[in-house]
Short mmCIF file of C-alpha atoms in Angstrom, two decimals:
data_model
loop_
_atom_site.label_atom_id
_atom_site.label_comp_id
_atom_site.label_asym_id
_atom_site.label_seq_id
_atom_site.Cartn_x
_atom_site.Cartn_y
_atom_site.Cartn_z
CA MET A 993 -42.28 -40.82 -119.06
CA LEU A 994 -44.96 -37.90 -118.34
CA ARG A 995 -46.68 -40.27 -115.77
CA PHE A 996 -43.47 -40.77 -114.10
CA LEU A 997 -42.70 -37.19 -113.85
CA ARG A 998 -46.18 -36.47 -112.45
CA ASN A 999 -45.68 -39.13 -109.83
CA PHE A 1000 -42.29 -37.87 -108.86
CA LYS A 1001 -43.58 -34.23 -108.42
CA TYR A 1002 -46.43 -35.61 -106.22
CA TYR A 1003 -44.30 -37.61 -103.89
CA ALA A 1004 -41.76 -34.93 -103.63
CA TRP A 1005 -44.26 -32.39 -102.39
CA GLN A 1006 -45.54 -35.08 -100.01
CA GLU A 1007 -42.07 -35.61 -98.41
CA VAL A 1008 -41.67 -31.66 -98.06
CA ARG A 1009 -45.03 -31.31 -96.48
CA ARG A 1010 -44.21 -34.13 -94.03
CA GLY A 1011 -40.84 -32.48 -93.20
CA CYS A 1012 -42.40 -29.26 -92.10
CA SER A 1013 -43.74 -29.66 -88.50
CA ALA A 1014 -45.34 -26.30 -88.17
CA VAL A 1015 -46.87 -24.58 -91.19
CA ALA A 1016 -48.09 -20.94 -91.18
CA PRO A 1017 -51.58 -20.31 -92.39
CA SER A 1018 -52.03 -18.68 -95.68
CA ASP A 1019 -54.92 -16.61 -97.22
CA ARG A 1020 -53.83 -17.35 -100.74
CA SER A 1021 -55.38 -20.57 -102.26
CA ASP A 1022 -52.70 -20.76 -104.86
CA VAL A 1023 -49.90 -21.11 -102.24
CA HIS A 1024 -49.54 -24.95 -101.42
CA LEU A 1025 -46.28 -24.57 -99.18
CA VAL A 1026 -45.21 -22.09 -96.69
CA LEU A 1027 -41.93 -22.19 -94.89
CA PRO A 1028 -42.11 -22.85 -91.07
CA THR A 1029 -42.69 -19.83 -88.92
CA VAL A 1030 -40.32 -19.13 -86.02
CA TRP A 1031 -42.21 -17.81 -83.11
CA PRO A 1032 -40.29 -14.82 -81.20
CA SER A 1033 -39.01 -15.58 -77.76
CA GLU A 1034 -39.55 -13.44 -74.75
CA LEU A 1035 -35.95 -12.15 -75.13
CA THR A 1036 -36.35 -11.12 -78.74
CA LYS A 1037 -39.57 -9.23 -77.71
CA ARG A 1038 -37.73 -7.60 -74.97
CA ILE A 1039 -34.71 -6.30 -76.87
CA ARG A 1040 -36.68 -5.49 -79.94
CA PRO A 1041 -33.95 -6.07 -82.66
CA LEU A 1042 -33.55 -3.84 -85.59
CA PRO A 1043 -34.05 -4.79 -89.18
CA VAL A 1044 -30.96 -5.72 -91.10
CA PRO A 1045 -30.96 -2.57 -93.25
CA ASP A 1046 -31.08 -0.37 -90.16
CA LEU A 1047 -28.11 -2.44 -88.54
CA ILE A 1048 -26.08 -2.02 -91.50
CA GLU A 1049 -26.73 1.63 -91.71
CA LYS A 1050 -26.09 2.12 -87.91
CA PHE A 1051 -22.93 0.12 -87.43
CA SER A 1052 -21.19 1.34 -90.85
CA CYS A 1053 -21.54 4.85 -89.41
CA ASP A 1054 -20.67 4.17 -85.75
CA ALA A 1055 -18.30 1.19 -85.74
CA PRO A 1056 -14.79 1.54 -87.36
CA GLY A 1057 -15.46 0.68 -90.85
CA GLY A 1058 -18.52 -1.35 -89.97
CA GLN A 1059 -16.25 -4.18 -88.74
CA PHE A 1060 -14.71 -5.24 -85.38
CA ALA A 1061 -14.54 -3.21 -82.07
CA THR A 1062 -11.18 -4.71 -80.96
CA ILE A 1063 -7.82 -5.75 -82.41
CA SER A 1064 -8.28 -9.19 -80.98
CA GLU A 1065 -11.33 -9.83 -83.15
CA TYR A 1066 -9.27 -9.42 -86.18
CA LEU A 1067 -7.08 -12.39 -85.29
CA ARG A 1068 -10.04 -14.96 -84.96
CA CYS A 1069 -9.53 -16.00 -88.55
CA ASP A 1070 -5.80 -16.77 -87.83
CA PRO A 1071 -5.21 -20.53 -86.99
CA ARG A 1072 -2.20 -19.67 -85.21
CA PRO A 1073 -2.71 -16.21 -83.66
CA ASP A 1074 -0.10 -14.14 -81.91
CA ALA A 1075 -2.37 -11.91 -79.94
CA VAL A 1076 -0.78 -8.97 -78.02
CA LEU A 1077 -3.68 -6.94 -76.53
CA LEU A 1078 -4.60 -9.56 -74.02
CA PRO A 1079 -5.91 -8.49 -70.35
CA ASP A 1080 -2.47 -9.43 -68.65
CA GLU A 1081 -0.49 -7.66 -71.38
CA ILE A 1082 -2.62 -4.53 -71.24
CA ASP A 1083 -2.44 -4.65 -67.45
CA LEU A 1084 1.41 -4.74 -67.91
CA HIS A 1085 1.24 -1.78 -70.29
CA ARG A 1086 -0.71 0.21 -67.77
CA LYS A 1087 1.55 -0.56 -65.01
CA MET A 1088 4.74 0.39 -66.95
CA SER A 1089 2.98 3.72 -68.02
CA LEU A 1090 1.88 4.59 -64.45
CA ASP A 1091 5.44 3.74 -63.14
CA ASP A 1092 7.14 5.96 -65.64
CA LEU A 1093 4.82 8.82 -64.71
CA ASN A 1094 5.76 7.99 -60.99
CA SER A 1095 9.36 7.93 -61.67
CA TYR A 1096 9.22 11.29 -63.49
CA MET A 1097 7.51 12.84 -60.52
CA HIS A 1098 10.10 11.40 -58.15
CA ALA A 1099 12.95 12.98 -60.25
CA LYS A 1100 11.32 16.30 -60.64
CA ASP A 1101 10.76 16.22 -56.79
CA ALA A 1102 14.31 15.21 -56.20
CA PHE A 1103 15.55 18.04 -58.23
CA LYS A 1104 13.66 20.67 -56.48
CA GLU A 1105 14.25 19.46 -52.95
CA PRO A 1106 17.26 17.05 -52.99
CA HIS A 1107 17.23 16.27 -49.12
CA ARG A 1108 13.41 15.43 -48.97
CA LYS A 1109 12.25 11.82 -48.74
CA ASN A 1110 10.50 10.24 -51.73
CA ARG A 1111 6.83 11.21 -51.61
CA ILE A 1112 3.98 8.86 -52.66
CA PHE A 1113 2.10 10.19 -55.52
CA SER A 1114 -1.33 9.46 -56.85
CA HIS A 1115 -2.21 9.78 -60.61
CA VAL A 1116 -5.14 10.34 -62.85
CA LEU A 1117 -4.28 9.73 -66.59
CA VAL A 1118 -6.81 10.73 -69.20
CA VAL A 1119 -6.08 9.42 -72.79
CA ALA A 1120 -8.29 10.57 -75.57
CA GLY A 1121 -9.06 8.12 -78.59
CA ALA A 1122 -9.14 9.13 -82.22
CA ASP A 1123 -12.27 10.59 -83.72
CA SER A 1124 -13.87 9.05 -86.89
CA ALA A 1125 -13.10 10.61 -90.20
CA ARG A 1126 -15.56 9.59 -92.91
CA SER A 1127 -12.99 10.10 -95.75
CA TYR A 1128 -10.33 8.03 -94.17
CA PRO A 1129 -10.17 4.53 -92.64
CA PHE A 1130 -10.44 4.77 -88.97
CA ARG A 1131 -7.04 4.35 -87.11
CA GLN A 1132 -6.93 4.44 -83.24
CA ARG A 1133 -4.18 6.45 -81.72
CA PRO A 1134 -1.08 4.33 -80.55
CA ASP A 1135 -1.08 5.85 -76.92
CA PHE A 1136 -4.84 4.85 -76.51
CA LEU A 1137 -4.56 1.45 -78.11
CA TYR A 1138 -1.50 0.62 -76.05
CA LEU A 1139 -3.59 1.05 -72.83
CA CYS A 1140 -7.11 -0.35 -74.08
CA ASP A 1141 -8.08 -2.59 -76.84
CA CYS A 1142 -10.87 -0.44 -78.17
CA LEU A 1143 -11.37 0.60 -81.76
CA ARG A 1144 -14.50 2.80 -81.07
CA PRO A 1145 -14.22 6.49 -82.25
CA GLY A 1146 -14.49 9.23 -79.96
CA ALA A 1147 -13.55 7.21 -76.84
CA ALA A 1148 -11.65 8.18 -73.61
CA LEU A 1149 -9.67 6.22 -71.12
CA VAL A 1150 -9.10 7.36 -67.57
CA LEU A 1151 -6.53 5.34 -65.53
CA THR A 1152 -6.09 5.84 -61.75
CA ARG A 1153 -3.60 4.99 -59.13
CA SER A 1154 -3.94 5.94 -55.53
CA ARG A 1155 -1.17 6.25 -52.97
CA LYS A 1156 -1.79 2.60 -51.85
CA ARG A 1157 -0.97 1.54 -55.50
CA ARG A 1158 -4.66 0.52 -56.25
CA THR A 1159 -5.40 1.03 -59.96
CA GLY A 1160 -8.42 1.48 -61.92
CA ALA A 1161 -9.63 1.98 -65.56
CA LEU A 1162 -12.80 3.74 -66.75
CA LEU A 1163 -13.79 3.77 -70.35
CA PHE A 1164 -16.00 6.63 -71.74
CA LEU A 1165 -17.81 6.23 -75.09
CA SER A 1166 -19.41 8.81 -77.18
CA GLN A 1167 -22.75 6.64 -77.52
CA ASP A 1168 -25.26 6.06 -74.88
CA VAL A 1169 -24.60 2.90 -72.67
CA ASP A 1170 -26.99 1.16 -70.45
CA SER A 1171 -26.21 -1.19 -67.66
CA GLN A 1172 -26.18 -4.39 -69.78
CA LEU A 1173 -24.02 -2.88 -72.54
CA SER A 1174 -21.64 -1.52 -69.82
CA THR A 1175 -21.17 -5.03 -68.49
CA ILE A 1176 -20.44 -6.54 -71.87
CA TYR A 1177 -18.01 -3.61 -73.02
CA SER A 1178 -16.27 -3.90 -69.58
CA HIS A 1179 -15.24 -7.50 -70.37
CA MET A 1180 -14.52 -6.77 -73.98
CA HIS A 1181 -12.29 -3.78 -73.42
CA TYR A 1182 -10.80 -5.02 -69.97
CA VAL A 1183 -11.97 -1.85 -67.95
CA ASP A 1184 -13.64 -1.54 -64.50
CA ASP A 1185 -16.70 0.29 -66.03
CA VAL A 1186 -17.98 1.84 -69.29
CA LEU A 1187 -19.92 5.11 -69.08
CA PRO A 1188 -21.13 7.66 -71.68
CA LEU A 1189 -18.85 10.59 -72.42
CA ALA A 1190 -21.42 13.02 -70.85
CA MET A 1191 -20.23 11.67 -67.47
CA LEU A 1192 -16.63 12.37 -68.00
CA LYS A 1193 -16.54 15.87 -66.25
CA LYS A 1194 -18.48 14.52 -63.14
CA SER A 1195 -16.42 11.43 -62.88
CA LEU A 1196 -13.16 13.45 -62.98
CA LEU A 1197 -14.34 15.98 -60.51
CA TRP A 1198 -14.99 13.09 -58.12
CA LEU A 1199 -11.66 11.47 -58.75
CA LEU A 1200 -9.74 14.73 -58.26
CA ARG A 1201 -11.53 15.37 -54.86
CA ASP A 1202 -11.07 11.94 -53.53
CA LEU A 1203 -7.47 11.11 -54.58
CA SER A 1204 -5.97 14.64 -54.89
CA PRO A 1205 -3.71 13.34 -57.60
CA GLU A 1206 -1.46 14.41 -60.35
CA LEU A 1207 -3.47 15.12 -63.52
CA TRP A 1208 -2.06 14.01 -66.80
CA HIS A 1209 -3.55 14.74 -70.15
CA PHE A 1210 -1.99 15.69 -73.73
CA TYR A 1211 -4.11 18.77 -74.62
CA GLU A 1212 -5.48 19.15 -78.16
CA PRO A 1213 -7.74 22.25 -78.83
CA SER A 1214 -9.82 20.37 -81.41
CA SER A 1215 -10.66 17.44 -79.04
CA PRO A 1216 -13.92 17.50 -77.06
CA VAL A 1217 -12.23 15.29 -74.57
CA SER A 1218 -9.42 17.96 -73.99
CA CYS A 1219 -11.98 20.73 -73.51
CA ILE A 1220 -13.70 18.68 -70.79
CA VAL A 1221 -10.26 17.93 -68.94
CA GLN A 1222 -9.24 21.60 -69.15
CA GLU A 1223 -12.57 22.67 -67.58
CA VAL A 1224 -12.17 20.03 -64.83
CA ALA A 1225 -8.54 21.34 -64.23
CA HIS A 1226 -9.78 24.89 -63.91
CA GLU A 1227 -12.56 23.96 -61.49
CA ALA A 1228 -10.37 21.83 -59.31
CA MET A 1229 -7.49 24.26 -59.56
CA ILE A 1230 -5.03 21.36 -60.32
CA PRO A 1231 -2.12 21.85 -63.00
CA MET A 1232 -2.49 19.48 -66.01
CA GLY A 1233 0.90 17.71 -66.82
CA ASN A 1234 1.59 16.54 -70.43
CA PRO A 1235 2.43 12.71 -70.43
CA ARG A 1236 2.85 12.67 -74.18
CA TYR A 1237 6.75 12.06 -74.33
CA ILE A 1238 6.84 9.91 -71.24
CA LEU A 1239 4.29 7.48 -72.75
CA GLN A 1240 6.17 7.47 -75.97
CA TYR A 1241 9.30 6.35 -74.30
CA THR A 1242 7.39 3.72 -72.43
CA ARG A 1243 6.21 2.24 -75.61
CA THR A 1244 9.65 1.97 -77.18
CA VAL A 1245 10.70 -0.90 -74.87
CA LYS A 1246 8.77 -3.97 -76.35
CA THR A 1247 7.57 -6.78 -74.26
CA SER A 1248 8.05 -10.50 -75.59
CA ARG A 1249 4.43 -10.49 -76.86
CA GLU A 1250 4.95 -7.28 -78.69
CA LEU A 1251 8.17 -8.57 -80.31
CA ARG A 1252 6.29 -11.67 -81.66
CA ALA A 1253 3.65 -9.47 -83.18
CA LEU A 1254 6.38 -7.25 -84.75
CA ARG A 1255 8.31 -10.18 -86.09
CA ARG A 1256 5.06 -11.66 -87.54
CA ALA A 1257 4.08 -8.20 -89.10
CA ASN A 1258 7.44 -7.62 -90.74
CA ALA A 1259 7.75 -11.17 -91.89
CA SER A 1260 4.46 -10.97 -93.61
CA ALA A 1261 5.41 -7.57 -95.30
CA ALA A 1262 8.85 -9.12 -96.33
CA ASP A 1263 7.41 -12.41 -97.63
CA SER A 1264 4.53 -10.49 -99.60
CA MET A 1265 7.06 -8.20 -101.16
CA ALA A 1266 9.41 -10.95 -102.19
CA GLU A 1267 6.59 -12.75 -104.00
CA VAL A 1268 5.64 -9.41 -105.66
CA ILE A 1269 9.14 -8.86 -106.92
CA ALA A 1270 9.22 -12.32 -108.39
CA GLN A 1271 6.12 -11.57 -110.48
CA HIS A 1272 5.70 -9.43 -113.55
CA TYR A 1273 3.40 -6.27 -113.53
CA GLN A 1274 2.64 -3.62 -115.88
CA ILE A 1275 1.16 -0.85 -113.84
CA PRO A 1276 1.45 0.11 -110.15
CA GLN A 1277 -2.07 -0.64 -109.30
CA GLU A 1278 -1.57 -4.41 -110.09
CA LEU A 1279 1.58 -4.39 -107.80
CA ALA A 1280 -0.29 -2.66 -104.89
CA ALA A 1281 -3.34 -5.02 -105.27
CA SER A 1282 -0.97 -8.11 -105.41
CA PHE A 1283 0.82 -6.99 -102.24
CA ASP A 1284 -2.55 -6.23 -100.47
CA TYR A 1285 -3.71 -9.85 -101.28
CA LYS A 1286 -0.68 -11.50 -100.29
CA CYS A 1287 -0.65 -9.80 -96.90
CA HIS A 1288 -4.48 -10.65 -96.33
CA MET A 1289 -3.43 -14.32 -97.20
CA ARG A 1290 -0.89 -14.11 -94.17
CA HIS A 1291 -3.78 -12.86 -91.84
CA ALA A 1292 -2.12 -9.36 -91.90
CA ARG A 1293 -3.76 -6.15 -92.69
CA PRO A 1294 -1.91 -3.87 -95.20
CA ASP A 1295 -1.40 -0.19 -94.62
CA VAL A 1296 -3.03 1.15 -97.70
CA THR A 1297 -2.74 4.73 -96.77
CA LYS A 1298 1.10 4.56 -96.38
CA MET A 1299 1.76 2.48 -99.49
CA SER A 1300 3.73 4.01 -102.26
CA CYS A 1301 4.87 2.18 -105.61
CA GLY A 1302 5.70 3.03 -109.11
CA LEU A 1303 8.14 2.68 -112.11
CA ASP A 1304 10.49 5.48 -112.49
CA GLY A 1305 11.95 6.77 -115.76
CA ASN A 1306 15.05 4.67 -115.38
CA GLY A 1307 13.28 1.45 -115.39
CA LEU A 1308 13.28 0.83 -111.58
CA TRP A 1309 10.25 -0.25 -109.60
CA GLN A 1310 10.12 1.68 -106.31
CA MET A 1311 7.90 0.39 -103.52
CA ASP A 1312 7.62 1.40 -99.89
CA ALA A 1313 4.84 -0.77 -98.13
CA GLY A 1314 3.88 -2.33 -94.87
CA CYS A 1315 1.30 -4.10 -92.91
CA GLN A 1316 0.11 -4.62 -89.46
CA TYR A 1317 -0.47 -7.66 -87.40
CA GLY A 1318 -2.26 -7.29 -84.07
CA GLY A 1319 -2.09 -3.69 -84.29
CA TYR A 1320 1.70 -3.62 -84.65
CA GLU A 1321 3.26 -2.38 -87.74
CA GLY A 1322 5.82 -3.79 -90.11
CA GLY A 1323 7.31 -2.27 -93.32
CA LEU A 1324 10.23 -2.06 -95.84
CA ALA A 1325 11.29 -0.50 -98.92
CA ARG A 1326 12.92 -2.02 -102.02
CA CYS A 1327 13.74 -1.04 -105.67
CA TRP A 1328 14.29 -3.56 -108.41
CA PRO A 1329 14.88 -3.32 -112.24
CA SER A 1330 11.93 -3.92 -114.62
CA SER A 1331 14.51 -5.36 -117.12
CA GLY A 1332 15.76 -8.03 -114.87
CA ARG A 1333 19.26 -6.62 -114.44
CA PHE A 1334 20.54 -3.51 -112.64
CA THR A 1335 22.65 -1.35 -114.86
CA PRO A 1336 26.13 -0.82 -113.58
CA PRO A 1337 25.40 2.86 -112.37
CA GLN A 1338 22.22 1.50 -110.57
CA LYS A 1339 24.27 -1.28 -109.06
CA MET A 1340 26.82 1.03 -107.78
CA ILE A 1341 24.34 3.54 -106.10
CA TYR A 1342 22.26 0.59 -104.61
CA GLY A 1343 25.49 -0.91 -103.33
CA ALA A 1344 26.27 2.19 -101.56
CA LEU A 1345 22.87 1.85 -99.64
CA LEU A 1346 23.85 -1.72 -98.67
CA ASP A 1347 27.20 -0.45 -97.37
CA MET A 1348 25.63 2.42 -95.39
CA ARG A 1349 22.92 -0.07 -93.91
CA ARG A 1350 25.92 -2.37 -92.69
CA ASP A 1351 27.73 0.52 -91.16
CA LEU A 1352 24.82 1.87 -89.35
CA CYS A 1353 23.87 -1.45 -87.86
CA SER A 1354 27.60 -1.67 -86.61
CA LEU A 1355 27.17 1.66 -84.99
CA ILE A 1356 24.07 0.60 -83.20
CA GLN A 1357 25.89 -2.46 -81.76
CA TYR A 1358 28.31 -0.08 -80.07
CA ALA A 1359 25.71 2.14 -78.69
CA GLY A 1360 25.68 0.24 -75.39
CA SER A 1361 29.38 0.65 -74.85
CA GLU A 1362 29.85 4.38 -75.10
CA GLY A 1363 30.03 4.34 -78.93
CA ALA A 1364 30.12 7.11 -81.31
CA VAL A 1365 26.34 6.84 -81.72
CA ARG A 1366 23.90 6.61 -78.86
CA THR A 1367 20.61 8.22 -80.05
CA PRO A 1368 18.45 7.90 -83.24
CA LEU A 1369 19.44 11.63 -83.99
CA GLU A 1370 23.04 10.79 -83.83
CA LEU A 1371 22.55 7.82 -86.09
CA HIS A 1372 20.67 10.28 -88.58
CA ALA A 1373 23.80 12.47 -88.64
CA ALA A 1374 26.12 9.46 -89.05
CA TYR A 1375 23.89 8.47 -92.10
CA LEU A 1376 24.43 11.85 -93.65
CA ILE A 1377 28.20 11.67 -93.23
CA LEU A 1378 28.26 8.16 -94.82
CA LEU A 1379 26.08 9.44 -97.55
CA ALA A 1380 28.56 12.37 -98.22
CA ARG A 1381 31.49 9.91 -98.26
CA HIS A 1382 29.88 7.61 -100.70
CA LEU A 1383 28.72 10.57 -103.01
CA ARG A 1384 32.31 11.69 -103.14
CA GLU A 1385 33.48 8.20 -104.22
CA LEU A 1386 30.79 8.25 -107.00
CA ARG A 1387 32.05 11.88 -108.12
CA VAL A 1388 28.62 13.28 -107.40
CA LEU A 1389 30.07 15.63 -104.72
CA PRO A 1390 33.43 17.33 -105.53
CA LYS A 1391 36.33 16.50 -103.20
CA GLY A 1392 37.97 19.15 -100.98
CA VAL A 1393 35.25 21.83 -101.56
CA GLY A 1394 34.00 23.60 -98.35
CA SER A 1395 33.96 22.41 -94.78
CA ALA A 1396 32.62 19.04 -93.34
CA ALA A 1397 29.21 20.62 -92.39
CA GLU A 1398 28.83 22.17 -95.73
CA THR A 1399 29.59 18.81 -97.34
CA VAL A 1400 27.01 16.95 -95.19
CA GLU A 1401 24.49 19.72 -95.93
CA MET A 1402 25.19 19.30 -99.69
CA ALA A 1403 24.67 15.49 -99.18
CA ARG A 1404 21.42 16.08 -97.46
CA ARG A 1405 19.93 17.16 -100.83
CA PHE A 1406 20.44 13.85 -102.39
CA ASN A 1407 18.41 12.06 -99.69
CA CYS A 1408 14.59 11.75 -100.40
CA SER A 1409 13.53 10.02 -97.16
CA PRO A 1410 11.64 12.47 -94.80
CA VAL A 1411 12.34 10.31 -91.82
CA VAL A 1412 15.45 8.18 -91.85
CA VAL A 1413 15.36 6.68 -88.33
CA SER A 1414 12.08 6.22 -86.38
CA HIS A 1415 10.69 3.94 -83.85
CA VAL A 1416 8.12 1.41 -84.79
CA GLY A 1417 5.30 -0.17 -82.72
CA LEU A 1418 1.64 0.46 -82.81
CA GLY A 1419 2.20 3.19 -85.40
CA LYS A 1420 4.45 3.02 -88.58
CA ARG A 1421 6.49 6.08 -87.17
CA ASP A 1422 5.50 5.93 -83.44
CA THR A 1423 8.05 8.80 -82.69
CA SER A 1424 8.51 12.44 -82.15
CA ARG A 1425 11.44 14.90 -82.41
CA ARG A 1426 12.01 14.58 -78.53
CA LEU A 1427 12.00 10.97 -78.54
CA LEU A 1428 14.76 10.71 -81.26
CA ASP A 1429 17.00 12.36 -78.67
CA TYR A 1430 16.67 9.56 -75.97
CA PRO A 1431 19.50 6.79 -76.09
CA PHE A 1432 18.96 3.40 -77.80
CA ALA A 1433 17.94 0.76 -75.34
CA PRO A 1434 17.54 -3.07 -75.62
CA GLY A 1435 13.83 -3.84 -76.89
CA ASN A 1436 13.82 -0.91 -79.31
CA VAL A 1437 12.42 -1.56 -82.78
CA VAL A 1438 13.54 1.10 -85.30
CA SER A 1439 12.92 1.63 -89.13
CA LEU A 1440 15.79 2.66 -91.34
CA ARG A 1441 14.76 4.41 -94.60
CA LEU A 1442 17.88 4.97 -96.83
CA SER A 1443 17.79 6.42 -100.21
CA ILE A 1444 19.87 8.28 -102.91
CA SER A 1445 18.34 10.52 -105.52
CA ILE A 1446 20.46 12.14 -108.13
CA PRO A 1447 18.51 14.80 -109.91
CA ASP A 1448 18.55 15.13 -113.71
CA ASP A 1449 20.07 18.54 -113.64
CA CYS A 1450 23.00 17.60 -111.38
CA CYS A 1451 26.01 18.99 -113.48
CA GLN A 1452 28.67 17.61 -111.30
CA ALA A 1453 27.45 13.90 -111.51
CA TYR A 1454 28.32 11.70 -114.47
CA PRO A 1455 25.57 11.50 -117.03
CA GLU A 1456 24.89 7.85 -116.33
CA PHE A 1457 24.12 8.71 -112.62
CA ARG A 1458 21.49 11.40 -113.48
CA GLY A 1459 17.91 10.69 -112.76
CA ILE A 1460 18.58 7.38 -110.65
CA LEU A 1461 16.62 6.88 -107.42
CA CYS A 1462 17.43 3.85 -105.24
CA GLN A 1463 15.84 3.16 -101.75
CA LEU A 1464 16.43 0.52 -99.27
CA GLY A 1465 14.27 0.30 -96.08
CA ASP A 1466 14.11 -2.27 -93.22
CA THR A 1467 13.05 -2.73 -89.63
CA LEU A 1468 15.65 -3.59 -87.08
CA HIS A 1469 15.37 -4.97 -83.44
CA ILE A 1470 17.90 -4.23 -80.76
CA ARG A 1471 18.58 -7.32 -78.62
CA ASP A 1472 19.72 -7.28 -75.02
CA ASP A 1473 23.35 -7.28 -76.05
CA TYR A 1474 22.80 -4.47 -78.60
CA SER A 1475 23.19 -6.69 -81.55
CA VAL A 1476 20.78 -6.12 -84.45
CA GLU A 1477 18.20 -8.39 -85.68
CA LEU A 1478 16.82 -7.72 -89.16
CA LEU A 1479 13.24 -8.40 -89.05
CA THR A 1480 12.64 -7.97 -92.91
CA ALA A 1481 15.53 -10.42 -93.93
CA ALA A 1482 12.94 -12.49 -95.82
CA CYS A 1483 12.98 -10.06 -98.61
CA PRO A 1484 16.13 -10.10 -100.74
CA SER A 1485 18.25 -7.10 -100.70
CA GLU A 1486 21.51 -7.96 -102.35
CA PRO A 1487 21.58 -7.11 -106.09
CA GLN A 1488 22.40 -10.61 -107.12
CA ASP A 1489 19.48 -12.10 -104.90
CA ILE A 1490 16.89 -9.68 -106.38
CA GLU A 1491 18.04 -10.32 -109.88
CA VAL A 1492 17.66 -14.12 -109.36
CA CYS A 1493 13.98 -13.47 -108.28
CA LEU A 1494 13.06 -11.34 -111.25
CA PRO A 1495 11.00 -13.12 -113.89
CA ALA A 1496 12.75 -11.26 -116.75
CA SER A 1497 16.20 -12.55 -115.46
CA ARG A 1498 14.67 -16.18 -115.07
CA THR A 1499 13.33 -15.94 -118.64
CA ARG A 1500 16.73 -14.82 -119.77
CA SER A 1501 18.66 -17.64 -118.06
CA HIS A 1502 16.23 -20.20 -119.27
CA ARG A 1503 16.80 -18.95 -122.89
CA VAL A 1504 20.47 -19.12 -122.61
CA ARG A 1505 20.24 -22.56 -121.17
CA ASN A 1506 18.06 -23.69 -123.97
CA ASP A 1507 20.43 -22.27 -126.45
CA GLY A 1508 23.36 -24.11 -124.92
CA ASP A 1509 21.56 -27.41 -124.97
CA GLN A 1510 20.87 -26.96 -128.70
CA SER A 1511 24.29 -25.75 -129.71
CA GLY A 1512 26.04 -28.49 -127.63
CA PRO A 1513 25.04 -31.63 -129.70
CA CYS A 1514 25.50 -29.57 -133.04
CA ASP A 1515 28.97 -28.57 -132.03
CA THR A 1516 29.79 -32.08 -131.11
CA ARG A 1517 28.55 -33.35 -134.55
CA GLN A 1518 30.56 -30.63 -136.32
CA LEU A 1519 33.78 -31.86 -134.44
CA GLN A 1520 32.98 -35.50 -135.15
CA SER A 1521 32.47 -34.69 -138.90
CA HIS A 1522 35.60 -32.91 -139.07
CA GLY A 1523 37.48 -35.65 -137.33
CA GLY A 1524 36.04 -38.10 -139.91
CA ASP A 1525 37.08 -35.98 -142.86
CA ASN A 1526 40.67 -35.99 -141.59
#
């Protein structure tokens, strides 16, 4: 046996030595085998690569989370990707944005001088990216990401359009960029050239002298890009326009690719939450971790910073969560009983939310035909009126007390959603106060967050209603005929559908079924015995 082992060891070492074509010399006599040496190529000598620890340290600080530099790279692991930020789609976004800026200038010029012919404008649009924050995950700004697929912090994008409608795009990065990196980054981010941020001022002055355009930039005092643009505007003596609300309105109308990504994001969030509801959890951390895992399994990225979940004092799980796919957000809110059944007061309040969602969707459908509701702000006011009506029916608000405005103001105190209606896109709430005053349009994707919270000290409410919180949130798509598509329909919202999914309800129904199976034959035998006695 020992001789066999020695022979096996000897022949094994011979085979290993024969397999190594090049063996590095060794100064140690006790080393009998050395791994083959890979000789450095001329390219390796020229680029002088950094060691692995230095690379990890560098890219974990400069890159967003030490991961990818574009949204498209996150979708490479998906076997069936629905990528949005492709070159032709980004080119369409830039054209739509510059067209809207041009339309605004035409309308402004026509208002000042009605009898003057339409002038031809040239534009220079400067969009600043987000700065990196070490304590938070890096999130690129929606207005920047809409025009350039770049996740590098501290970047700036310059879009130009001449009077002959020739467009250009320049990307400025906070890091030093040589000619080779500039070529690589230009193809990666679909721009004409990539330059260091130190050349932004010089480039803007050259563009303003050559094109004499309209300068557009949203000024932020804390942004270094805004400081540079303001200095350039003072030196060139050109007024700086604010494109924030115009670009926000441009992003509200979604293209077909954007709608596919939004459907994918909302379907992933709805399916993940439906599976979370169907499982049993003890603590909110388990629920959040399960939702995170299920979103990742669907190739979506959960939005951890905006996820909230917990179990309230009345035995209701509350969850408001979402995820993003291809940079586009999807989310919803649900509540469900931990016991497996809604109590009658909980079911009444939750049913009021379902009725309000149905009524609000009906109001949106009539927005295109001169209906009562045409803007998100008007829809918010309609929600408060409906909320006051349902609270009166539940005897939470007294009837016939005060005017209609006072009743609506009293109903506002029972709503715990800070933003009821908001546009959804590259941001979860990609909206502003002024944008909510613009009419609904086909292609809009909006989020509805409805809730009823009755405080414990609400004396006018019945004791059974006190302390109950119910919420219902969904994402809606307005079609071309103003009909509403519920993008989060995969997650159950009806009380009976939720109760069927709950594990406690399934256990109870299984127990009742087993009891019925055991009692059925026993009752039959008792009837047969009584019949035999007779």
